[in-house]
Amino acid sequence: MATPASRATAATAPPPASTLLEVRDLRVEFHTRDGVAKAVNGVDYAVAAGETLAVLGESGSGKSVTAQAVMGILDVPPGRITSGEILFRGQDLLKLKEEERRKIRGADMAMIFQDALSSLNPVLSVGDQLGEMFVVHRGMSRKDARAKAVELMDRVRIPAARERVTQYPHQFSGGMRQRIMIAMAMALEPSLIIADEPTTALDVTVQAQVMDLLAELQRELHMGLILITHDLGVVADVADRIAVMYAGRIVETAPVHEIYRAPAHPYTKGLLESIPRLDQKGQDLFAIKGLPPNLMDIPPGCAFNPRCPMAQDVCRIEDPPLFHVTYEGLTAERRSACHFWKETLRG
Amino acid sequence: MPEPHEPAEGAVAGTGMGGAMDLAASEATTLAAGEAGAGPGAGPGGGPRGGPSAPARSLWSDAWRDLRRNPVFLVSGLIILFLVLISLWPSAITSGDPLDCDLANAQKGSSPGHPFGFNGQGCDVYTRTVYGARASVTVGVCATLGVAVLGSVLGGLAGFFGGVWDAILSRITDVFFAIPVVLGGLVLLSVVTSNTVWPVIGFMVLLGWPQISRIARGSVITAKQHDYVQAARALGASNARMLLRHIAPNAVAPVIVVATIALGTYIALEATLSYLGVGLKPPTVSWGIDISAASQYIRNAPHMLLWPAGALAVTVLAFIMLGDAVRDALDPKLR
């Protein structure tokens, strides 16, 4: 395994008892006609039961690919997991047979997708699709499954569930469809939910409702939630921890309030500064200069160095490990993959 | 909390759906006002149909509703229904025997009891035209079913699993596409001695499946990439379930459309092959055989050619029109 020594020490520490999912040094490549795109380059993260981990990053930072690898729905080929472990309740999912993984999907871990309209089959009624969860995993009869579907729709507060259970996805509004997706994911009360930008396709008022619903069900079922997003506003409300991804790596991970108070990586800092503020009226919006790196040609050293205002020579040569960030008053674990995290933290 | 916002969301949805309803309603009026002969693409506008008050409708029931209001579908459907009925029970509309011929009547024109006249062998042209429908419909329907089943299974599996099998299948279809149909028929069918319709059907399936297979492969690949297939997979559906329940219903429409249009061309192809002497053989009664036999007398006794040829033309046209109507109904983008 090509684990850099510095990170191996972090990865081999035994997970705490409550850890539900732990990803260790995950690496994913895509083999395309133009070359090999390194989408995920050694990601480590862990989620405990009842915890919400927000995975934050730009498009192409590898956050969705990591999630797909965890779910086991990566398209192989062109995708390929070159190394790493995905421990779910201590069991390495990558060592399981496809049939065993399939049984875990939906029952023990489920996924909510970005666009609920395209994530629901247009030719099947929502009742059929909700009921399918029970037919596939529990071997229920169609009739019982239909009753369960109505129950689920009630639970995600879809009005007139009994009447609407026979309707098709296009007959529901965007927010309702996302509720149905959530109901499908929750159907078998999984212990882990991965929500891939669940509110991006919704308008702002509905976003809040859907996030509230998700957070409420999570509390109720004591699930681990991985929330993939690029919306810092959503994160602040619901997440316990944040993992910031850049070019297929986690560059900073910290408890949510600590990161908002003082980022320890220049990229996180840039993201926070680029949130438009109300008192900024008339001024130019801040943007991180440059573009995310081409995944087929990630710069040597720290992948962020060409865009980093703090970059020094060492950044162009040495890829920083995930340093432990420590300061007075910090109780939980915090890490940053920046040679100059101390300087960044000071502002 | 979500509760207080609920009505707002519902209201937005209501407005959107209401708009679609109005459109659908106005379309119904236009059609009722008489859009006869509007041809393919009949019916303006469209978009997603059905509001909260409407009963739940799927793509299929939507398509069926569209079809019932399409004059092209009604006309072609009636013709096809008539053809199917007379090929099942030809004696219902003719009391004659297509093989009961009297050379004394050869080439005679129409006379009482024999409205279409007699052919070169003195057989009643009306009876032969009626009985000829059976061969055409049998060949057309069986060849289409065979082609559709074989083509969509092979193409669908290749599209779903991809990789090596897909590459192999694609090359095989290329090979079949390179075979000229008439030349292939002349070579392959000339060695067949059977008098039944099966060698002809077999030949059509052999040469026809690659067309459907390509379409099925393409639409399965398209459907496979939809998020709901990924979502089904993420929620634990097996390959078989994804393929049968989520992909197939969303990929089958183009196959149905092409197969319906192809049905007409198979009937024409049967006539072509029979005309060339390698398709159906006497004593089977077929329009192709009769057209072939009558073609040399076209100047003396054109009625012998016109009736079977006319029946063939109407039949092929009916199936192609049906295919057009089905395509319009199943493809919302064409509306």
XYZ file of C-alpha atoms in Angstrom:
682
model
C 0.000 0.000 0.000
C 1.355 3.385 -0.982
C 0.429 5.138 2.212
C 2.748 7.989 3.071
C 4.268 7.246 6.455
C 2.929 10.389 8.028
C -0.645 9.527 7.264
C -0.313 5.862 8.045
C 0.131 6.674 11.713
C -3.176 8.487 11.743
C -4.972 5.780 9.801
C -3.866 2.809 11.870
C -5.075 4.201 15.175
C -7.961 1.984 16.344
C -11.354 3.602 15.697
C -13.435 4.582 18.702
C -16.148 2.112 19.611
C -18.950 4.216 18.183
C -17.324 4.625 14.759
C -19.780 3.525 12.112
C -17.862 4.091 8.941
C -14.204 4.651 8.492
C -12.543 5.328 5.168
C -8.797 4.770 5.160
C -6.421 5.983 2.498
C -8.956 5.540 -0.284
C -7.624 6.068 -3.792
C -9.766 6.017 -6.926
C -8.653 6.455 -10.507
C -10.608 6.800 -13.701
C -9.088 5.367 -16.826
C -10.174 7.470 -19.746
C -9.086 7.826 -23.310
C -7.075 10.913 -22.419
C -5.258 9.328 -19.507
C -5.672 8.431 -15.874
C -7.649 10.875 -13.756
C -6.789 10.580 -10.081
C -10.123 11.504 -8.558
C -9.493 10.411 -4.988
C -5.959 10.449 -3.599
C -5.868 9.028 -0.115
C -8.995 10.078 1.701
C -9.430 9.293 5.388
C -12.579 10.065 7.253
C -14.775 8.564 9.923
C -18.391 8.949 10.933
C -19.879 7.870 14.229
C -23.481 6.847 14.821
C -25.629 9.936 15.228
C -22.913 12.188 13.843
C -23.147 14.438 10.806
C -20.035 14.815 8.726
C -20.155 17.465 6.045
C -17.855 16.839 3.109
C -17.185 20.130 1.443
C -15.466 20.854 -1.828
C -15.677 22.207 -5.334
C -16.871 20.137 -8.286
C -14.233 17.573 -9.087
C -12.747 17.540 -5.609
C -13.618 13.859 -5.284
C -16.376 14.175 -2.715
C -19.014 12.375 -4.757
C -16.588 9.748 -6.036
C -15.627 8.931 -2.452
C -19.302 8.533 -1.611
C -19.872 6.292 -4.623
C -16.944 4.137 -3.585
C -18.399 3.829 -0.095
C -21.786 2.868 -1.490
C -20.199 0.514 -4.007
C -21.896 2.139 -6.974
C -18.765 3.399 -8.659
C -18.767 2.619 -12.362
C -16.045 0.023 -12.771
C -14.588 0.464 -15.395
C -13.698 3.294 -16.005
C -13.339 3.786 -12.258
C -10.909 1.726 -10.194
C -10.222 1.661 -6.486
C -6.461 1.330 -6.326
C -6.029 1.174 -2.564
C -7.642 1.795 0.752
C -10.158 0.323 3.115
C -13.780 1.169 3.744
C -14.634 -0.138 7.180
C -18.338 -0.300 7.939
C -18.858 -1.462 11.533
C -15.303 -2.735 11.393
C -15.820 -4.809 8.249
C -13.910 -3.912 5.070
C -16.566 -3.438 2.390
C -14.009 -3.631 -0.387
C -13.333 -7.266 0.541
C -16.994 -8.288 0.334
C -18.566 -9.995 -2.662
C -20.880 -7.898 -4.802
C -23.928 -9.835 -3.621
C -23.061 -9.187 0.037
C -22.529 -5.506 -0.655
C -25.839 -5.290 -2.456
C -27.612 -6.546 0.655
C -25.928 -3.831 2.723
C -26.957 -1.114 0.268
C -30.376 0.180 1.074
C -30.695 -1.855 4.266
C -27.688 -0.652 6.276
C -26.511 2.315 4.252
C -28.474 4.386 1.804
C -27.911 7.353 -0.429
C -29.920 10.438 -1.282
C -29.172 12.053 -4.610
C -29.060 15.625 -5.728
C -31.889 15.763 -8.216
C -34.908 13.873 -6.987
C -36.732 14.165 -10.302
C -34.060 12.298 -12.164
C -33.475 9.947 -9.246
C -37.011 8.618 -9.351
C -38.078 6.299 -12.132
C -40.599 8.192 -14.284
C -42.586 5.095 -15.277
C -43.174 3.732 -11.780
C -45.535 5.229 -9.233
C -43.882 6.542 -6.090
C -45.667 3.863 -4.094
C -44.099 1.158 -6.234
C -40.683 2.696 -5.786
C -40.998 3.092 -2.049
C -42.480 -0.366 -1.702
C -39.680 -1.826 -3.769
C -37.338 -1.360 -0.807
C -39.437 -3.774 1.216
C -39.938 -6.192 -1.647
C -36.203 -6.334 -2.425
C -34.805 -6.478 1.064
C -37.611 -7.899 3.170
C -39.418 -10.090 0.673
C -42.727 -8.420 1.462
C -45.845 -8.884 -0.635
C -46.881 -6.021 -2.920
C -49.855 -5.224 -0.752
C -47.894 -4.988 2.485
C -45.214 -2.996 0.709
C -47.841 -0.544 -0.488
C -49.080 -0.045 3.068
C -45.498 0.548 4.181
C -45.081 3.101 1.374
C -48.055 5.090 2.640
C -46.624 4.947 6.154
C -43.279 6.289 4.894
C -44.914 9.094 2.939
C -46.774 10.102 6.086
C -43.548 10.057 7.974
C -41.858 12.501 5.594
C -45.036 14.600 5.814
C -46.443 14.268 2.364
C -50.059 15.346 2.651
C -52.763 12.940 1.468
C -50.254 10.101 1.292
C -52.927 7.452 0.776
C -54.238 9.185 -2.336
C -50.866 10.223 -3.701
C -49.155 6.872 -3.347
C -50.305 5.847 -6.821
C -49.058 9.025 -8.471
C -45.947 9.337 -10.590
C -42.862 11.411 -9.768
C -43.674 14.159 -12.279
C -46.888 14.864 -10.393
C -44.976 15.983 -7.304
C -43.188 19.247 -6.646
C -39.405 19.353 -6.231
C -39.526 19.448 -2.455
C -42.027 16.595 -2.317
C -39.875 14.497 -4.622
C -36.861 15.029 -2.410
C -38.984 13.952 0.562
C -39.843 10.786 -1.330
C -36.138 10.178 -1.978
C -35.497 10.654 1.720
C -38.328 8.282 2.540
C -36.799 5.679 0.214
C -33.400 6.057 1.833
C -34.910 5.859 5.340
C -37.259 2.996 4.501
C -35.248 0.242 6.130
C -33.830 2.461 8.854
C -30.202 2.241 7.751
C -27.460 3.205 10.143
C -25.668 5.387 7.594
C -27.049 7.848 5.078
C -24.996 9.576 2.428
C -26.739 12.652 1.094
C -25.115 13.946 -2.089
C -26.067 17.623 -2.322
C -29.641 16.834 -1.281
C -30.854 20.403 -1.476
C -28.929 21.844 -4.408
C -31.804 21.371 -6.846
C -34.367 22.971 -4.526
C -35.240 26.567 -3.921
C -34.140 28.171 -0.711
C -37.297 27.903 1.397
C -37.759 24.265 0.497
C -34.062 23.607 1.161
C -34.515 24.487 4.804
C -37.537 22.216 5.177
C -35.790 19.285 3.594
C -32.661 19.753 5.712
C -34.793 19.999 8.851
C -36.594 16.804 7.949
C -33.324 15.027 7.288
C -31.818 16.223 10.563
C -34.929 15.227 12.475
C -35.036 11.706 11.057
C -31.333 11.377 11.713
C -31.797 12.223 15.384
C -34.739 9.874 15.645
C -32.940 6.906 14.103
C -29.505 7.818 15.487
C -27.936 7.470 12.066
C -24.568 8.567 10.816
C -25.001 11.162 8.076
C -22.482 12.130 5.444
C -23.610 15.341 3.878
C -21.872 16.146 0.633
C -22.269 19.759 -0.294
C -20.660 22.907 -1.527
C -23.093 25.068 0.373
C -21.397 26.442 3.472
C -24.706 27.783 4.756
C -26.279 24.340 4.923
C -23.193 22.979 6.656
C -23.170 25.495 9.488
C -26.685 24.529 10.556
C -26.561 20.773 10.626
C -23.020 19.395 10.600
C -20.996 18.260 13.599
C -17.728 17.948 11.721
C -16.475 19.233 8.419
C -14.057 17.616 6.027
C -12.855 19.927 3.268
C -11.725 18.191 0.099
C -9.435 19.477 -2.611
C -8.099 17.551 -5.607
C -9.143 14.213 -4.180
C -7.696 14.753 -0.709
C -8.984 15.943 2.594
C -7.166 19.187 3.311
C -8.811 20.093 6.561
C -11.072 18.389 9.048
C -12.422 20.005 12.173
C -15.472 20.465 14.374
C -17.845 22.769 12.532
C -17.623 25.780 14.846
C -13.852 25.704 15.025
C -13.549 25.840 11.263
C -15.859 28.831 10.991
C -14.030 30.573 13.807
C -10.559 30.090 12.382
C -9.729 28.003 9.307
C -6.414 26.170 9.413
C -5.982 25.742 5.664
C -5.732 28.540 3.087
C -8.252 26.765 0.862
C -10.875 26.622 3.615
C -10.096 30.239 4.348
C -10.665 31.114 0.704
C -13.984 29.250 0.688
C -15.196 31.079 3.774
C -14.104 34.432 2.407
C -15.932 33.820 -0.851
C -19.343 33.622 0.852
C -21.158 36.822 -0.189
C -22.017 38.957 2.809
C -24.818 41.454 3.184
C -22.462 44.209 4.347
C -20.417 43.831 1.157
C -22.879 45.651 -1.069
C -21.188 47.290 -4.047
C -17.841 45.580 -3.513
C -16.341 42.877 -5.679
C -16.995 39.353 -4.449
C -13.953 37.480 -3.272
C -12.975 34.459 -5.312
C -10.114 32.007 -4.964
C -7.920 32.798 -7.942
C -7.173 30.129 -10.521
C -8.967 26.896 -11.272
C -9.107 23.508 -9.564
C -6.268 21.315 -10.859
C -6.637 18.942 -13.758
C -6.999 15.534 -12.120
C -4.821 13.987 -14.800
C -2.001 16.344 -13.912
C -2.105 17.263 -10.253
C 0.713 19.682 -9.398
C 3.605 18.282 -7.356
C 3.815 19.144 -3.688
C 0.638 20.570 -2.216
C -2.088 20.395 -4.868
C -3.353 23.811 -3.836
C 0.007 25.588 -4.166
C -0.614 27.294 -7.545
C -3.661 29.067 -6.097
C -2.415 29.582 -2.586
C -1.520 33.085 -1.391
C 0.785 31.602 1.239
C 2.666 29.157 -0.975
C 6.412 28.832 -0.328
C 9.044 26.670 -1.998
C 8.327 23.768 0.344
C 4.704 23.702 -0.901
C 5.850 23.081 -4.457
C 8.042 20.160 -3.422
C 6.555 18.390 -0.449
C 2.966 17.186 -0.246
C 1.916 18.130 3.299
C 0.558 15.328 5.484
C -2.549 15.904 7.589
C -0.962 17.666 10.549
C -2.608 17.528 13.935
C -3.835 21.009 14.720
C -3.634 21.871 18.384
C -4.285 25.004 20.313
C -5.644 25.977 23.650
C -9.351 25.358 24.069
C -9.597 22.752 21.287
C -11.125 19.576 22.640
C -11.858 17.468 19.539
C -9.472 16.271 16.868
C -8.578 18.772 14.195
C -6.265 18.346 11.219
C -4.919 20.406 8.374
C -2.857 19.466 5.340
C -0.938 22.730 5.223
C 2.716 23.311 5.995
C 1.747 26.673 7.390
C -1.373 25.798 9.349
C -0.143 27.763 12.340
C 0.255 30.905 10.274
C -3.121 30.350 8.587
C -4.821 29.855 11.907
C -3.439 33.139 13.165
C -4.990 34.782 10.091
C -40.041 23.337 10.794
C -41.517 22.250 7.497
C -45.210 22.465 8.390
C -45.808 26.222 7.977
C -44.143 26.310 4.551
C -46.154 23.420 3.204
C -48.999 25.366 1.566
C -46.552 27.610 -0.261
C -44.829 24.652 -1.831
C -48.106 23.045 -2.755
C -49.304 26.266 -4.306
C -46.264 26.547 -6.523
C -46.739 22.992 -7.693
C -50.416 23.637 -8.287
C -49.739 26.569 -10.569
C -47.232 24.637 -12.641
C -49.445 21.635 -13.034
C -52.462 23.808 -13.719
C -50.641 25.333 -16.662
C -49.948 21.916 -18.075
C -53.592 20.971 -17.593
C -54.787 24.000 -19.505
C -52.503 23.123 -22.361
C -53.767 19.566 -22.423
C -57.349 20.788 -22.356
C -56.829 23.226 -25.213
C -55.174 20.472 -27.190
C -58.182 18.267 -26.696
C -60.403 21.026 -28.054
C -58.256 21.555 -31.120
C -58.363 17.879 -31.877
C -62.084 17.684 -31.333
C -62.485 20.630 -33.689
C -61.177 18.337 -36.350
C -57.543 17.802 -37.069
C -58.202 14.903 -39.388
C -55.292 14.090 -41.617
C -52.865 16.047 -39.464
C -50.416 13.252 -40.071
C -47.358 12.482 -37.985
C -46.692 15.010 -35.293
C -50.365 15.741 -34.793
C -51.118 17.699 -31.685
C -49.359 20.837 -30.530
C -47.474 21.491 -27.329
C -47.665 19.069 -24.493
C -45.085 18.789 -21.772
C -45.666 16.844 -18.597
C -49.317 16.174 -18.148
C -51.530 15.611 -15.244
C -52.298 17.743 -12.235
C -52.950 16.779 -8.669
C -56.622 16.324 -9.396
C -56.091 14.078 -12.410
C -55.881 10.342 -11.828
C -52.345 8.988 -11.780
C -51.067 8.441 -15.276
C -47.901 6.883 -16.542
C -46.068 7.290 -19.807
C -48.092 4.396 -21.178
C -51.534 5.584 -20.219
C -50.572 9.044 -21.438
C -49.475 7.571 -24.758
C -52.669 5.552 -25.020
C -54.754 8.651 -24.409
C -52.845 10.450 -27.158
C -53.254 7.527 -29.532
C -56.996 7.271 -29.098
C -57.354 10.849 -30.242
C -55.015 10.513 -33.198
C -56.908 9.995 -36.476
C -53.832 8.433 -38.052
C -53.861 5.788 -35.349
C -57.590 5.195 -35.654
C -57.499 4.718 -39.423
C -54.422 2.501 -39.447
C -55.684 0.590 -36.429
C -58.970 -0.198 -38.129
C -57.246 -1.365 -41.306
C -54.927 -3.594 -39.299
C -57.763 -4.973 -37.219
C -59.621 -5.810 -40.424
C -56.521 -7.496 -41.871
C -55.984 -9.569 -38.763
C -59.621 -10.653 -38.749
C -59.658 -11.725 -42.389
C -56.370 -13.550 -42.023
C -57.859 -15.484 -39.110
C -61.245 -16.122 -40.751
C -60.966 -15.491 -44.513
C -64.126 -17.505 -45.110
C -66.089 -14.810 -43.301
C -66.031 -12.540 -46.319
C -65.463 -14.985 -49.153
C -67.085 -18.305 -49.872
C -64.605 -19.276 -52.568
C -61.518 -21.433 -52.453
C -58.315 -19.700 -53.549
C -57.058 -22.946 -55.095
C -60.260 -23.709 -56.959
C -59.323 -22.501 -60.421
C -60.771 -23.023 -63.861
C -58.447 -22.256 -66.747
C -61.467 -21.408 -68.858
C -61.856 -18.234 -66.802
C -58.203 -17.174 -67.174
C -57.655 -13.411 -67.231
C -61.372 -12.650 -67.325
C -62.466 -9.322 -65.862
C -64.962 -8.781 -63.119
C -68.261 -10.580 -63.239
C -71.140 -11.176 -60.789
C -69.831 -13.144 -57.794
C -66.264 -12.458 -58.873
C -65.825 -8.707 -58.323
C -62.061 -8.643 -58.900
C -62.125 -11.001 -61.904
C -59.872 -13.992 -62.492
C -56.119 -14.419 -62.695
C -53.934 -16.154 -65.282
C -54.750 -19.566 -63.868
C -58.472 -18.810 -63.734
C -58.526 -18.429 -59.940
C -60.812 -15.855 -58.320
C -58.680 -12.747 -57.601
C -60.940 -11.560 -54.779
C -60.642 -14.844 -52.897
C -56.900 -14.990 -53.460
C -56.459 -11.422 -52.281
C -58.423 -12.172 -49.113
C -56.515 -15.376 -48.431
C -53.211 -13.671 -49.233
C -53.586 -11.484 -46.170
C -52.919 -14.488 -43.948
C -49.414 -15.080 -45.328
C -48.544 -11.395 -45.164
C -49.818 -10.866 -41.648
C -48.256 -14.108 -40.386
C -44.872 -13.279 -41.878
C -45.019 -9.664 -40.743
C -46.106 -10.345 -37.173
C -43.889 -13.384 -36.563
C -40.815 -11.785 -38.116
C -41.358 -8.614 -36.084
C -41.839 -10.517 -32.841
C -38.755 -12.602 -33.500
C -36.676 -9.582 -34.411
C -37.928 -7.552 -31.451
C -37.340 -10.282 -28.881
C -33.942 -11.401 -30.167
C -32.756 -7.878 -30.909
C -33.821 -6.318 -27.632
C -32.493 -9.155 -25.487
C -29.088 -9.186 -27.167
C -28.845 -5.417 -27.554
C -30.182 -4.757 -24.075
C -27.730 -7.106 -22.394
C -24.831 -5.737 -24.430
C -25.800 -2.186 -23.510
C -26.251 -3.003 -19.846
C -23.095 -5.017 -19.280
C -20.912 -3.267 -21.856
C -17.285 -4.250 -22.232
C -16.155 -7.193 -24.325
C -19.602 -8.641 -25.078
C -20.792 -5.275 -26.250
C -17.805 -4.941 -28.566
C -18.309 -8.428 -29.990
C -22.013 -7.893 -30.532
C -21.430 -4.548 -32.192
C -19.034 -6.120 -34.705
C -21.510 -8.931 -35.394
C -24.253 -6.412 -36.102
C -21.872 -4.592 -38.441
C -21.424 -7.824 -40.368
C -25.168 -8.334 -40.691
C -25.715 -4.737 -41.736
C -23.345 -5.334 -44.631
C -25.523 -8.108 -46.116
C -27.872 -6.774 -48.802
C -31.328 -8.076 -47.948
C -32.468 -9.094 -51.411
C -29.140 -10.640 -52.345
C -29.007 -12.447 -49.004
C -32.541 -13.696 -49.563
C -31.739 -14.951 -53.042
C -28.707 -16.850 -51.775
C -30.054 -18.236 -48.512
C -33.656 -18.944 -49.438
C -32.948 -20.488 -52.817
C -31.578 -23.576 -51.061
C -34.712 -23.975 -48.930
C -37.283 -26.443 -50.174
C -39.892 -26.050 -47.419
C -43.280 -24.752 -48.499
C -44.114 -23.073 -45.190
C -43.689 -19.473 -44.112
C -41.041 -20.344 -41.491
C -37.880 -20.176 -43.640
C -38.907 -16.694 -44.774
C -39.604 -15.601 -41.198
C -36.316 -17.112 -40.057
C -34.447 -15.250 -42.747
C -36.064 -11.944 -41.764
C -35.241 -12.468 -38.102
C -31.671 -13.343 -39.012
C -31.210 -10.166 -40.999
C -33.511 -7.934 -38.979
C -32.340 -8.366 -35.370
C -29.214 -6.219 -35.656
C -31.347 -3.150 -36.353
C -33.408 -3.610 -33.185
C -30.372 -4.704 -31.243
C -28.613 -1.423 -31.988
C -31.617 0.595 -30.954
C -32.159 -1.442 -27.798
C -28.463 -1.172 -26.930
C -28.514 2.578 -27.394
C -31.619 3.160 -25.360
C -30.459 0.850 -22.579
C -27.175 2.745 -22.392
C -29.125 6.000 -22.182
C -31.506 4.661 -19.547
C -28.658 3.094 -17.585
C -27.065 6.497 -17.048
C -30.174 7.962 -15.528
C -29.870 8.877 -11.891
C -32.780 6.676 -10.920
C -30.891 3.600 -12.019
C -27.941 4.682 -9.885
C -30.384 5.420 -7.091
C -31.972 1.981 -7.382
C -28.511 0.482 -7.244
C -27.605 2.566 -4.211
C -30.702 1.244 -2.495
C -29.768 -2.356 -3.108
C -31.448 -3.420 -6.349
C -29.868 -6.377 -8.149
C -28.778 -6.303 -11.801
C -31.861 -8.215 -12.885
C -34.170 -5.874 -11.022
C -32.465 -2.774 -12.373
C -32.614 -4.135 -15.905
C -36.197 -5.389 -15.833
C -37.900 -2.854 -13.619
C -35.977 0.359 -14.057
C -34.250 0.196 -17.416
C -36.484 -1.901 -19.660
C -39.695 0.126 -19.240
C -37.752 3.288 -19.982
C -35.876 1.848 -22.932
C -38.589 -0.117 -24.705
C -40.383 2.754 -26.455
C -37.931 3.195 -29.365
C -37.912 -0.568 -29.899
C -41.701 -0.651 -30.163
C -41.713 2.234 -32.616
C -39.064 0.805 -34.905
C -40.582 -2.664 -34.712
C -44.018 -1.388 -35.741
C -42.617 0.455 -38.728
C -40.449 -2.543 -39.584
C -43.531 -4.768 -39.613
C -44.741 -3.004 -42.727
C -41.393 -3.389 -44.414
C -41.286 -7.116 -43.567
C -44.610 -7.585 -45.309
C -43.215 -5.756 -48.323
C -40.051 -7.836 -48.120
C -42.062 -11.056 -48.082
C -43.803 -9.899 -51.247
C -40.459 -8.975 -52.795
C -38.940 -12.341 -51.993
C -42.029 -14.169 -53.202
C -41.998 -12.083 -56.370
C -38.406 -13.155 -56.921
C -39.424 -16.767 -56.429
C -37.439 -17.391 -53.233
C -40.047 -16.413 -50.662
C -43.304 -18.246 -50.220
C -44.080 -20.878 -52.819
C -47.367 -22.115 -54.256
C -49.735 -23.540 -53.117
C -49.285 -20.953 -50.334
C -51.401 -17.973 -51.284
C -49.444 -14.755 -51.110
C -49.769 -11.309 -52.612
C -46.143 -11.481 -53.680
C -46.679 -14.657 -55.641
C -49.783 -13.248 -57.320
C -48.066 -9.977 -58.152
C -45.201 -11.919 -59.659
C -47.505 -14.087 -61.738
C -49.600 -11.150 -62.887
C -46.764 -8.825 -63.780
C -46.238 -10.276 -67.246
C -49.868 -9.627 -68.181
C -50.020 -6.076 -66.876
C -51.061 -4.648 -70.252
C -53.742 -7.213 -71.095
C -55.198 -7.791 -67.656
C -54.102 -5.127 -65.179
C -56.769 -6.133 -62.618
C -54.784 -9.281 -61.839
C -51.911 -7.102 -60.602
C -53.770 -4.143 -59.155
C -55.813 -5.957 -56.505
C -53.030 -7.864 -54.722
C -50.631 -4.950 -55.217
C -53.225 -2.524 -53.825
C -53.859 -4.754 -50.829
C -50.120 -4.951 -50.197
C -49.684 -1.190 -50.464
C -52.566 -0.471 -48.073
C -51.293 -3.021 -45.565
C -47.723 -1.709 -45.566
C -48.991 1.858 -45.336
C -51.253 0.983 -42.411
C -48.392 -0.480 -40.398
C -46.074 2.399 -41.159
C -48.774 4.888 -40.183
C -49.353 2.949 -36.978
C -45.639 3.116 -36.257
C -45.658 6.863 -36.823
C -48.616 7.346 -34.512
C -47.020 5.204 -31.809
C -43.795 7.147 -32.127
C -45.618 10.446 -31.731
C -47.386 9.148 -28.665
C -44.327 7.659 -26.992
C -41.847 10.403 -27.712
C -42.871 13.554 -25.881
C -40.033 15.466 -27.526
C -41.728 15.176 -30.908
C -44.938 16.751 -29.699
